[in-house]
mmCIF file of C-alpha atoms in Angstrom:
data_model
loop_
_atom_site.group_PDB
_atom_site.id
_atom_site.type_symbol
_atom_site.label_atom_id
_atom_site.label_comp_id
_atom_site.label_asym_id
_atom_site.label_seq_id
_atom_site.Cartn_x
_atom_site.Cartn_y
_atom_site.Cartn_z
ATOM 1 C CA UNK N 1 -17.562 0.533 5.788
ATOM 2 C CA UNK N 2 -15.443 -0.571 8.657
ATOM 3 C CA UNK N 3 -13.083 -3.272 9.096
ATOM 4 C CA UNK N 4 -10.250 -5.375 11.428
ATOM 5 C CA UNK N 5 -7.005 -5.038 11.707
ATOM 6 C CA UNK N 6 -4.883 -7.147 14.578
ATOM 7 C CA UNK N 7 -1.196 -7.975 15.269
ATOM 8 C CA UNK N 8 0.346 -8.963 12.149
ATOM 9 C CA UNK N 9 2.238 -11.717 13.443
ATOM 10 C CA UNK N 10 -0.944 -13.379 14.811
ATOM 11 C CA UNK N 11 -3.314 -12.209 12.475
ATOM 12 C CA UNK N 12 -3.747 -15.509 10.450
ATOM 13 C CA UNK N 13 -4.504 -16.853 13.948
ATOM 14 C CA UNK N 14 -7.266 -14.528 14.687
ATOM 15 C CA UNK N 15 -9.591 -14.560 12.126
ATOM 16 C CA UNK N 16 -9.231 -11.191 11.680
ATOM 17 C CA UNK N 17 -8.564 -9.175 8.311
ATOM 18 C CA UNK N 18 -6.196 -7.037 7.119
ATOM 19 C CA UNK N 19 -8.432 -3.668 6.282
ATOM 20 C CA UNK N 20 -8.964 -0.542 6.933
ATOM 21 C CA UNK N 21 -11.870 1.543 8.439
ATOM 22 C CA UNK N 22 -13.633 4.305 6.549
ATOM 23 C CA UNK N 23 -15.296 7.258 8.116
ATOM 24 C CA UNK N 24 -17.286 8.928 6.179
ATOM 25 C CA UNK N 25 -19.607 11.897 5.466
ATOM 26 C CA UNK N 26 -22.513 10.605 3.203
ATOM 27 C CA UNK N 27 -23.067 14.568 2.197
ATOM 28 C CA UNK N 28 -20.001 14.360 0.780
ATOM 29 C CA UNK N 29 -19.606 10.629 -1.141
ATOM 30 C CA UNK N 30 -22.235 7.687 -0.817
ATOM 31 C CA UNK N 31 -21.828 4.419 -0.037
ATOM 32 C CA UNK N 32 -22.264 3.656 -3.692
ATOM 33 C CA UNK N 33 -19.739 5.421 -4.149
ATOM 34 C CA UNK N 34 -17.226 3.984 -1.714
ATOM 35 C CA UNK N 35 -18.486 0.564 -2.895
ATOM 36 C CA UNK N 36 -17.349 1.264 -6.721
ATOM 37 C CA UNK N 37 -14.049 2.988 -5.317
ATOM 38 C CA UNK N 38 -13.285 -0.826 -3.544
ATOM 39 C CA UNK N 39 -14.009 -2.837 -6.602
ATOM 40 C CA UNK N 40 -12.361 -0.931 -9.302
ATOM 41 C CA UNK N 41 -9.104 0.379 -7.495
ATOM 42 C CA UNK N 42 -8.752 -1.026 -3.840
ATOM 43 C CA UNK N 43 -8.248 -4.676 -4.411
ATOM 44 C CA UNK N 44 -9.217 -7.709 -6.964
ATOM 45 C CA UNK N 45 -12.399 -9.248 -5.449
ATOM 46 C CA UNK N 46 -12.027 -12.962 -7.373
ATOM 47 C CA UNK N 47 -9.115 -13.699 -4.911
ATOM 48 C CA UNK N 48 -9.797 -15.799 -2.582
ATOM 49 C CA UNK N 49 -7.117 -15.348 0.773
ATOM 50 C CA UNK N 50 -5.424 -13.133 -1.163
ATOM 51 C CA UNK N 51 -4.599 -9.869 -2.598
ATOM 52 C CA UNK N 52 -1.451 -9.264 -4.389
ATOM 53 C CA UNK N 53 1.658 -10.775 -3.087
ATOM 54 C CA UNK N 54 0.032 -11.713 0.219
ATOM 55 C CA UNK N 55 -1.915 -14.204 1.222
ATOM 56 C CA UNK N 56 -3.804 -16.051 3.765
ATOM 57 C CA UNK N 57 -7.523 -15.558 5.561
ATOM 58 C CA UNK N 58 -6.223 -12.076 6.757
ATOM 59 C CA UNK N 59 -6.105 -10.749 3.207
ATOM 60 C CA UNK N 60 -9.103 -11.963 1.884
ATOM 61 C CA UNK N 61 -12.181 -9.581 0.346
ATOM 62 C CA UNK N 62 -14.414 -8.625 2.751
ATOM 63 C CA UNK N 63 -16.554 -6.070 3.358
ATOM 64 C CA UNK N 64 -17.602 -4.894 7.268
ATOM 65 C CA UNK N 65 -20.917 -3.381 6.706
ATOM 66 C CA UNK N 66 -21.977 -1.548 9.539
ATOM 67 C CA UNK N 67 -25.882 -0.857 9.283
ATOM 68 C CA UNK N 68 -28.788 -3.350 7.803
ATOM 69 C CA UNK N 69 -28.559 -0.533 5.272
ATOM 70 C CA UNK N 70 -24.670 -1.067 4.189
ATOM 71 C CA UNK N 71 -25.210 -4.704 4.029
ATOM 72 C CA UNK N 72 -28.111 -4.548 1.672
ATOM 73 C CA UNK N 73 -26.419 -1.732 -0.634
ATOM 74 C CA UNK N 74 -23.004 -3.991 -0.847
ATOM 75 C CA UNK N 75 -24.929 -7.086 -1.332
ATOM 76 C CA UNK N 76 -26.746 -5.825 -4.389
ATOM 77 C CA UNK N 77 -23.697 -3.933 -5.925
ATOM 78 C CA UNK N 78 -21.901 -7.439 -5.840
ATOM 79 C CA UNK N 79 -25.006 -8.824 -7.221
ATOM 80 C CA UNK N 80 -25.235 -6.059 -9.690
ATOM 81 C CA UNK N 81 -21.078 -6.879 -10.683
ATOM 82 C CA UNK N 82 -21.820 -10.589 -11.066
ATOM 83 C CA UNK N 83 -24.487 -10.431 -13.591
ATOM 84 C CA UNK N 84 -22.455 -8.416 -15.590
ATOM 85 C CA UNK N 85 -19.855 -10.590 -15.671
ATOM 86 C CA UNK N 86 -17.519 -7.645 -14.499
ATOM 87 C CA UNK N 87 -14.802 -9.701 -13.518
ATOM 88 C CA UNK N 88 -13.467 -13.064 -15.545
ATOM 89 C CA UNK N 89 -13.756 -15.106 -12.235
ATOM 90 C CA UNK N 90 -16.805 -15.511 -9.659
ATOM 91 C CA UNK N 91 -16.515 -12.624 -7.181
ATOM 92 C CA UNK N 92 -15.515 -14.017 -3.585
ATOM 93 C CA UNK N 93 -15.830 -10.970 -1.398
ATOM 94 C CA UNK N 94 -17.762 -11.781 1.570
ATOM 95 C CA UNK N 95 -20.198 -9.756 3.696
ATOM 96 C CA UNK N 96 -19.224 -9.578 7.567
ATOM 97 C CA UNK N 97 -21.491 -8.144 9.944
ATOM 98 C CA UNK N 98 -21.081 -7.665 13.498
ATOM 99 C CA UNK N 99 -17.182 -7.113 14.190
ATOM 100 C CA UNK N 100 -15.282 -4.831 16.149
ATOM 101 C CA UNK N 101 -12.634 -2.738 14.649
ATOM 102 C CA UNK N 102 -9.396 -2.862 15.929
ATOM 103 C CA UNK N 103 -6.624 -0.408 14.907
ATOM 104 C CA UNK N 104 -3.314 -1.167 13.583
ATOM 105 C CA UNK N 105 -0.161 -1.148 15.085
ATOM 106 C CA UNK N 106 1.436 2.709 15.304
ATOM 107 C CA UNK N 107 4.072 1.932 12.115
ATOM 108 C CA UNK N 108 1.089 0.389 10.330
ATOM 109 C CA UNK N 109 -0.508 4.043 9.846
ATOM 110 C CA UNK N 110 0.009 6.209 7.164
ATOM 111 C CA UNK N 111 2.387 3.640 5.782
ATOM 112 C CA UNK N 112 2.278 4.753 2.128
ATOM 113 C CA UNK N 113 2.997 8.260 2.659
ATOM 114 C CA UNK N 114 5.723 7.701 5.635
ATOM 115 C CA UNK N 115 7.268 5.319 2.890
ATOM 116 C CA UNK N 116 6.744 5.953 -0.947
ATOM 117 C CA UNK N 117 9.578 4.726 -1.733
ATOM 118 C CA UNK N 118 9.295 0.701 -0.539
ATOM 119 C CA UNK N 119 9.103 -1.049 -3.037
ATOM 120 C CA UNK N 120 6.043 -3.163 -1.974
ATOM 121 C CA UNK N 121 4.269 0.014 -2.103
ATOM 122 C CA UNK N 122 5.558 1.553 -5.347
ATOM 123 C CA UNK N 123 4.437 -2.039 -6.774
ATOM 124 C CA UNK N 124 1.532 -2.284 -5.093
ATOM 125 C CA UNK N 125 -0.073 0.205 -3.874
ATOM 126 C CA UNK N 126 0.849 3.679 -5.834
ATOM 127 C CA UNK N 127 -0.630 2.181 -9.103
ATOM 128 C CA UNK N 128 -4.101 2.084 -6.468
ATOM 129 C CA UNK N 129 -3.446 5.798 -5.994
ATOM 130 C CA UNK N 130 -2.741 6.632 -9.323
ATOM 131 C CA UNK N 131 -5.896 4.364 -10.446
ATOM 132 C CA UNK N 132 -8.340 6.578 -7.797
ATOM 133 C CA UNK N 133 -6.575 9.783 -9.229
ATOM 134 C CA UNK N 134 -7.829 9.007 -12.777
ATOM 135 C CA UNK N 135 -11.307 7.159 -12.192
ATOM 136 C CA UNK N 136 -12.100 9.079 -9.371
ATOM 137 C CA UNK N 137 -10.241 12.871 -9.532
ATOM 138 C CA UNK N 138 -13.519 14.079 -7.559
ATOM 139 C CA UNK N 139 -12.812 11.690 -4.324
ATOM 140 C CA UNK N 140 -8.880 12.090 -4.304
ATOM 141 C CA UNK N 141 -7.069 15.071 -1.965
ATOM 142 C CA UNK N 142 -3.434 15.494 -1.225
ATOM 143 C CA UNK N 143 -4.019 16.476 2.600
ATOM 144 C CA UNK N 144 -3.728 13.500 4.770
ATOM 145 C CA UNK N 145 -7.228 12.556 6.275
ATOM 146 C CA UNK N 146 -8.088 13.647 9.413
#
């Protein structure tokens, strides 16, 4: 599951998204199993352009499959969601094949744990944590990824 990230201050210009790339060892946690992590803590895929407090095109839901493989998996899980009526509003995350990664800016990483105290992030994003700590104990380690 990879994704874009580009010069904030352009970014809306770019077509790029605001994201994050995930490495991961499929021995350890499945795709499935990143997939549920994104739609029931990571972000609220009914909003279009938008998650929380920010919008525009960068911010919108998007997954960045990376193999034939990925795409199929996320396209039935949203399938799968939408027949069950999981959310009270159509699901608008899109599938996006094809793109390059590009890393964020140097202050960009590790933002959350260089800053817990901000309060966009004690707003936004430490209810996240805390909602991966609870629904997914199994997936969630104090070390800082490698």
């Amino acid at each position: 599951m990879v994704a874009r990230h580009g010069d904030i201050a352009h970014i809306g210009l770019t077509g790029h998204a605001e994201a994050v790339e995930i490495r991961y060892d499929p021995a350890q946690v499945s795709y499935g199993t990143l997939l549920r992590v994104l739609f029931s803590v990571a972000h609220d895929p009914t909003q279009k352009d938008r998650q929380g407090p920010d919008v525009g095109s960068q911010y919108r839901s998007a997954i960045f499959p990376q193999t034939a493989e990925q795409a199929q998996l996320a396209k039935a899980y949203v399938a799968q969601l939408t027949a069950a009526r999981t959310w009270g509003a159509p699901i608008v995350t899109t599938l996006e094949t094809g793109k390059p990664f590009y890393p964020a800016e140097g202050y960009h990483q590790n933002y959350l744990r260089a800053h817990p105290d901000q309060p966009y992030i004690v707003y936004n994003d430490q209810p996240k944590v805390a909602a991966l700590k609870r629904l997914f104990p199994q997936l969630w380690s104090d070390r800082p990824a490698a």
